[in-house]
Amino acid sequence: MTDFATSTAPADVVRRQYLASAAGDLAALRATLAPDVEWTEMAGFPLAGTYRTPDGVTANVMERLDQDWDGWTAHDDTYVVDGDNVVVLARYTAANKDTGKPIDVRVAHHFVVRGGLIVRFEQFVDTALVREAMPD
């Protein structure tokens, strides 16, 4: 049996990414990302854009979320796996630091995993619900 911590199975790699993110362990999160990763936050989302490299992803997404939100967490609950493709249905919860308004928003994430690393990520989320909690 393969150890979860070293498994290269796409769902296991993605699950390690969620666990590292929830723990605030950016080094462990970067370890799940390919050197040439393409990480796309949806148009309309506060951090919209495509970020490359593990450092680019954590600096432009995770660290910025931590600056603006208390307790930002992606709660993964359903995985659909097709070869290298992993689609995760999840929920974001957090409270905006400026307004104190909470969010509880359903999301879908599409990951492509090759060679035990995430090479591509795309986010799908109701951006209006996130923006409603933010300052005008």
XYZ file of N, CA and C in Angstrom:
408
model
N 0.843 -1.179 0.000
C 0.000 0.000 0.000
C 0.892 1.246 0.000
N 0.530 2.227 -0.822
C 1.294 3.472 -0.939
C 0.959 4.394 0.225
N 1.979 5.038 0.751
C 1.800 6.000 1.831
C 1.197 7.282 1.254
N 0.140 7.785 1.897
C -0.536 9.000 1.436
C 0.445 10.161 1.258
N 1.400 10.299 2.175
C 2.333 11.436 2.147
C 3.236 11.426 0.922
N 3.426 10.259 0.306
C 4.313 10.181 -0.856
C 3.597 9.699 -2.114
N 2.319 9.420 -2.004
C 1.555 8.934 -3.148
C 1.548 9.962 -4.272
N 1.695 9.467 -5.498
C 1.613 10.338 -6.663
C 0.241 10.249 -7.334
N -0.689 9.526 -6.716
C -2.046 9.452 -7.260
C -2.637 10.859 -7.292
N -3.224 11.252 -8.410
C -3.708 12.632 -8.530
C -4.585 13.097 -7.365
N -5.538 12.309 -6.923
C -6.407 12.740 -5.813
C -5.617 12.933 -4.527
N -4.608 12.092 -4.283
C -3.796 12.238 -3.071
C -2.966 13.513 -3.113
N -2.410 13.828 -4.268
C -1.626 15.065 -4.412
C -2.511 16.281 -4.150
N -3.703 16.268 -4.737
C -4.628 17.386 -4.550
C -5.051 17.475 -3.087
N -5.340 16.349 -2.453
C -5.741 16.355 -1.034
C -4.628 16.935 -0.162
N -3.369 16.589 -0.452
C -2.243 17.162 0.311
C -2.192 18.674 0.153
N -2.535 19.172 -1.047
C -2.560 20.613 -1.284
C -3.605 21.269 -0.392
N -4.802 20.694 -0.292
C -5.850 21.259 0.567
C -5.431 21.216 2.040
N -4.857 20.115 2.471
C -4.429 20.005 3.871
C -3.349 21.029 4.199
N -2.388 21.204 3.290
C -1.319 22.184 3.507
C -1.889 23.597 3.547
N -2.815 23.889 2.652
C -3.440 25.209 2.622
C -4.187 25.479 3.924
N -4.976 24.515 4.372
C -5.755 24.690 5.608
C -4.852 24.881 6.817
N -3.686 24.247 6.802
C -2.742 24.364 7.914
C -1.861 25.609 7.804
N -1.960 26.319 6.680
C -1.101 27.483 6.479
C 0.344 27.098 6.206
N 0.575 25.855 5.768
C 1.917 25.348 5.512
C 2.260 25.579 4.036
N 2.771 26.775 3.746
C 3.030 27.134 2.357
C 4.151 26.308 1.735
N 5.118 25.875 2.535
C 6.188 25.034 1.993
C 5.617 23.698 1.529
N 4.742 23.100 2.324
C 4.112 21.837 1.932
C 3.206 22.037 0.724
N 2.528 23.177 0.671
C 1.675 23.462 -0.479
C 2.529 23.588 -1.747
N 3.625 24.348 -1.661
C 4.507 24.499 -2.824
C 5.044 23.148 -3.292
N 5.240 22.210 -2.366
C 5.765 20.890 -2.710
C 4.794 20.082 -3.563
N 3.526 20.481 -3.613
C 2.548 19.783 -4.454
C 2.474 20.379 -5.861
N 3.154 21.490 -6.095
C 3.042 22.227 -7.355
C 4.257 22.006 -8.252
N 3.996 21.813 -9.537
C 5.078 21.682 -10.521
C 5.795 23.017 -10.675
N 7.081 22.990 -11.042
C 7.827 24.242 -11.228
C 7.169 25.174 -12.247
N 6.491 24.603 -13.257
C 5.845 25.419 -14.296
C 4.321 25.440 -14.145
N 3.829 25.293 -12.916
C 2.387 25.281 -12.659
C 1.709 26.523 -13.231
N 0.473 26.345 -13.699
C -0.380 27.470 -14.108
C -1.605 27.428 -13.215
N -1.771 28.436 -12.374
C -2.826 28.499 -11.361
C -3.740 29.668 -11.706
N -4.980 29.390 -12.097
C -5.883 30.439 -12.559
C -7.025 30.665 -11.578
N -7.082 31.884 -11.067
C -8.191 32.345 -10.242
C -9.189 32.998 -11.189
N -10.458 32.708 -11.012
C -11.523 33.079 -11.940
C -11.659 34.596 -12.132
N -11.994 34.983 -13.356
C -12.297 36.385 -13.640
C -13.413 36.843 -12.707
N -13.262 38.025 -12.144
C -14.239 38.550 -11.193
C -13.889 38.256 -9.747
N -13.035 37.262 -9.509
C -12.562 36.967 -8.159
C -11.528 38.028 -7.781
N -11.439 38.395 -6.504
C -10.501 39.465 -6.123
C -9.055 39.239 -6.583
N -8.629 37.995 -6.709
C -7.252 37.703 -7.108
C -7.189 37.160 -8.532
N -8.143 37.533 -9.375
C -8.244 36.996 -10.731
C -6.926 37.088 -11.474
N -6.613 36.026 -12.190
C -5.407 35.996 -13.001
C -4.807 34.613 -13.007
N -3.752 34.458 -13.784
C -3.022 33.197 -13.842
C -1.633 33.432 -13.281
N -1.270 32.588 -12.336
C 0.010 32.706 -11.649
C 0.852 31.481 -11.966
N 2.142 31.689 -12.061
C 3.061 30.609 -12.410
C 4.127 30.482 -11.336
N 4.658 29.324 -11.235
C 5.667 28.872 -10.268
C 5.041 28.708 -8.879
N 5.544 27.758 -8.109
C 5.020 27.569 -6.755
C 5.112 28.836 -5.900
N 6.223 29.559 -5.985
C 6.358 30.801 -5.213
C 5.365 31.854 -5.691
N 5.145 31.929 -7.000
C 4.190 32.881 -7.547
C 2.774 32.598 -7.084
N 2.424 31.317 -7.001
C 1.083 30.934 -6.536
C 0.895 31.305 -5.069
N 1.835 30.926 -4.228
C 1.647 31.199 -2.797
C 1.718 32.694 -2.495
N 2.604 33.424 -3.175
C 2.718 34.870 -2.916
C 1.488 35.635 -3.403
N 0.960 35.257 -4.565
C -0.128 36.018 -5.177
C -1.519 35.523 -4.820
N -1.617 34.347 -4.239
C -2.925 33.817 -3.871
C -2.997 33.594 -2.363
N -2.305 32.606 -1.849
C -2.452 32.240 -0.443
C -2.047 33.364 0.518
N -0.914 33.990 0.262
C -0.472 35.063 1.162
C -1.406 36.269 1.089
N -1.922 36.572 -0.081
C -2.854 37.706 -0.214
C -4.201 37.396 0.427
N -4.665 36.149 0.307
C -5.903 35.769 0.997
C -5.728 35.936 2.503
N -4.574 35.539 3.017
C -4.299 35.656 4.451
C -4.266 37.120 4.892
N -3.841 38.024 4.027
C -3.800 39.451 4.356
C -5.199 40.045 4.470
N -6.120 39.570 3.635
C -7.439 40.191 3.529
C -8.561 39.460 4.269
N -8.338 38.203 4.640
C -9.402 37.368 5.202
C -8.924 36.661 6.459
N -9.806 36.546 7.432
C -9.547 35.721 8.619
C -10.074 34.324 8.354
N -9.227 33.345 8.580
C -9.655 31.955 8.513
C -10.020 31.446 7.136
N -9.417 32.018 6.082
C -9.746 31.552 4.729
C -9.433 30.064 4.637
N -10.454 29.263 4.331
C -10.275 27.818 4.204
C -11.089 27.307 3.033
N -10.486 26.423 2.263
C -11.193 25.694 1.215
C -11.470 24.302 1.772
N -12.721 24.015 2.016
C -13.144 22.724 2.573
C -13.500 21.802 1.407
N -12.629 20.870 1.103
C -12.864 19.940 -0.004
C -13.785 18.819 0.461
N -14.764 18.466 -0.382
C -15.634 17.378 0.056
C -15.909 16.317 -0.995
N -15.935 16.647 -2.266
C -16.227 15.648 -3.282
C -15.160 15.701 -4.366
N -14.609 14.537 -4.672
C -13.574 14.423 -5.692
C -14.104 13.604 -6.866
N -13.879 14.099 -8.076
C -14.186 13.363 -9.291
C -12.867 13.255 -10.053
N -12.411 12.023 -10.262
C -11.097 11.803 -10.861
C -11.255 11.104 -12.210
N -10.569 11.639 -13.213
C -10.530 11.033 -14.538
C -9.094 11.148 -15.032
N -8.320 10.111 -14.818
C -6.910 10.136 -15.207
C -6.159 11.203 -14.437
N -5.547 12.147 -15.172
C -4.780 13.236 -14.557
C -5.665 14.371 -14.052
N -6.944 14.337 -14.381
C -7.881 15.405 -14.018
C -8.575 15.096 -12.708
N -8.581 16.087 -11.823
C -9.278 15.977 -10.546
C -10.156 17.215 -10.401
N -11.455 16.985 -10.285
C -12.388 18.075 -10.020
C -12.838 17.919 -8.572
N -12.734 19.006 -7.827
C -13.107 18.984 -6.415
C -14.228 19.982 -6.193
N -15.301 19.502 -5.584
C -16.364 20.383 -5.123
C -16.020 20.731 -3.694
N -16.080 22.007 -3.378
C -15.595 22.472 -2.085
C -16.417 23.666 -1.620
N -15.990 24.245 -0.520
C -16.643 25.413 0.053
C -15.553 26.311 0.624
N -15.646 27.614 0.324
C -14.764 28.591 0.956
C -15.490 29.165 2.169
N -14.783 29.249 3.292
C -15.291 29.994 4.442
C -14.198 30.944 4.909
N -14.627 32.107 5.378
C -13.700 33.119 5.879
C -14.519 34.317 6.333
N -13.840 35.285 6.931
C -14.448 36.581 7.243
C -13.492 37.653 6.738
N -14.032 38.637 6.057
C -13.206 39.714 5.534
C -12.666 40.542 6.699
N -11.365 40.823 6.684
C -10.740 41.560 7.785
C -11.213 43.001 7.882
N -11.565 43.632 6.762
C -11.998 45.032 6.791
C -13.464 45.188 7.188
N -14.314 44.293 6.706
C -15.750 44.446 6.959
C -16.284 43.533 8.059
N -15.556 42.459 8.350
C -16.029 41.467 9.308
C -17.093 40.547 8.743
N -17.495 40.777 7.487
C -18.548 39.965 6.868
C -18.011 38.579 6.512
N -18.780 37.546 6.849
C -18.343 36.184 6.539
C -18.773 35.756 5.132
N -18.080 34.758 4.622
C -18.507 34.088 3.393
C -18.625 32.599 3.678
N -19.488 31.964 2.931
C -19.653 30.512 2.925
C -20.141 30.207 1.516
N -19.199 29.927 0.614
C -19.460 29.895 -0.818
C -19.034 28.552 -1.408
N -19.919 27.949 -2.188
C -19.571 26.713 -2.900
C -18.656 27.044 -4.075
N -17.697 26.132 -4.337
C -16.747 26.308 -5.431
C -16.484 24.961 -6.103
N -15.937 25.039 -7.296
C -15.408 23.861 -7.981
C -13.994 24.199 -8.411
N -13.109 23.259 -8.236
C -11.711 23.416 -8.635
C -11.352 22.296 -9.604
N -10.675 22.642 -10.683
C -10.182 21.646 -11.630
C -8.664 21.638 -11.575
N -8.119 20.491 -11.235
C -6.671 20.299 -11.171
C -6.248 19.324 -12.259
N -5.055 19.537 -12.811
C -4.402 18.544 -13.653
C -3.114 18.177 -12.928
N -2.929 16.871 -12.686
C -1.774 16.374 -11.943
C -0.980 15.441 -12.857
N 0.306 15.718 -12.987
C 1.189 14.852 -13.769
C 2.474 14.631 -12.988
N 2.943 13.397 -12.980
C 4.201 13.082 -12.295
C 4.161 13.422 -10.824
N 2.991 13.332 -10.212
C 2.870 13.583 -8.784
C 2.839 15.044 -8.395
N 2.669 15.953 -9.376
C 2.624 17.390 -9.093
C 1.455 18.039 -9.825
N 0.910 19.076 -9.229
C -0.161 19.844 -9.857
C 0.459 20.732 -10.926
N 0.013 20.542 -12.175
C 0.552 21.345 -13.277
C -0.415 22.452 -13.685
N -1.715 22.261 -13.361
C -2.697 23.275 -13.737
C -3.827 23.281 -12.716
N -4.339 24.481 -12.446
C -5.480 24.664 -11.544
C -6.383 25.724 -12.153
N -7.692 25.489 -12.071
C -8.655 26.503 -12.481
C -9.791 26.534 -11.468
N -10.144 27.725 -11.043
C -11.167 27.957 -10.023
C -12.486 28.373 -10.677
N -13.581 27.851 -10.118
C -14.934 28.262 -10.503
C -15.679 28.607 -9.225
N -16.153 29.857 -9.110
C -16.781 30.307 -7.873
C -17.760 31.438 -8.185
N -18.763 31.589 -7.342
C -19.685 32.723 -7.457
C -18.953 33.941 -6.891
N -18.319 34.680 -7.774
C -17.479 35.800 -7.343
C -18.295 36.906 -6.681
N -19.570 37.045 -7.040
C -20.406 38.094 -6.438
C -20.564 37.860 -4.943
N -20.698 36.603 -4.532
C -20.839 36.315 -3.099
C -19.573 36.675 -2.322
N -18.422 36.464 -2.931
C -17.155 36.834 -2.283
C -17.055 38.356 -2.196
N -17.350 39.026 -3.282
C -17.234 40.500 -3.322
C -18.205 41.184 -2.374
N -19.372 40.576 -2.113
C -20.354 41.168 -1.183
C -19.789 41.326 0.228
N -18.842 40.492 0.589
C -18.239 40.548 1.920
C -17.080 41.539 1.993
N -16.672 42.082 0.861
C -15.510 42.965 0.795
C -15.928 44.430 0.904
N -14.980 45.296 1.253
C -15.298 46.737 1.282
C -15.625 47.227 -0.121
N -16.451 48.273 -0.196
C -16.821 48.875 -1.495
C -15.658 49.572 -2.138
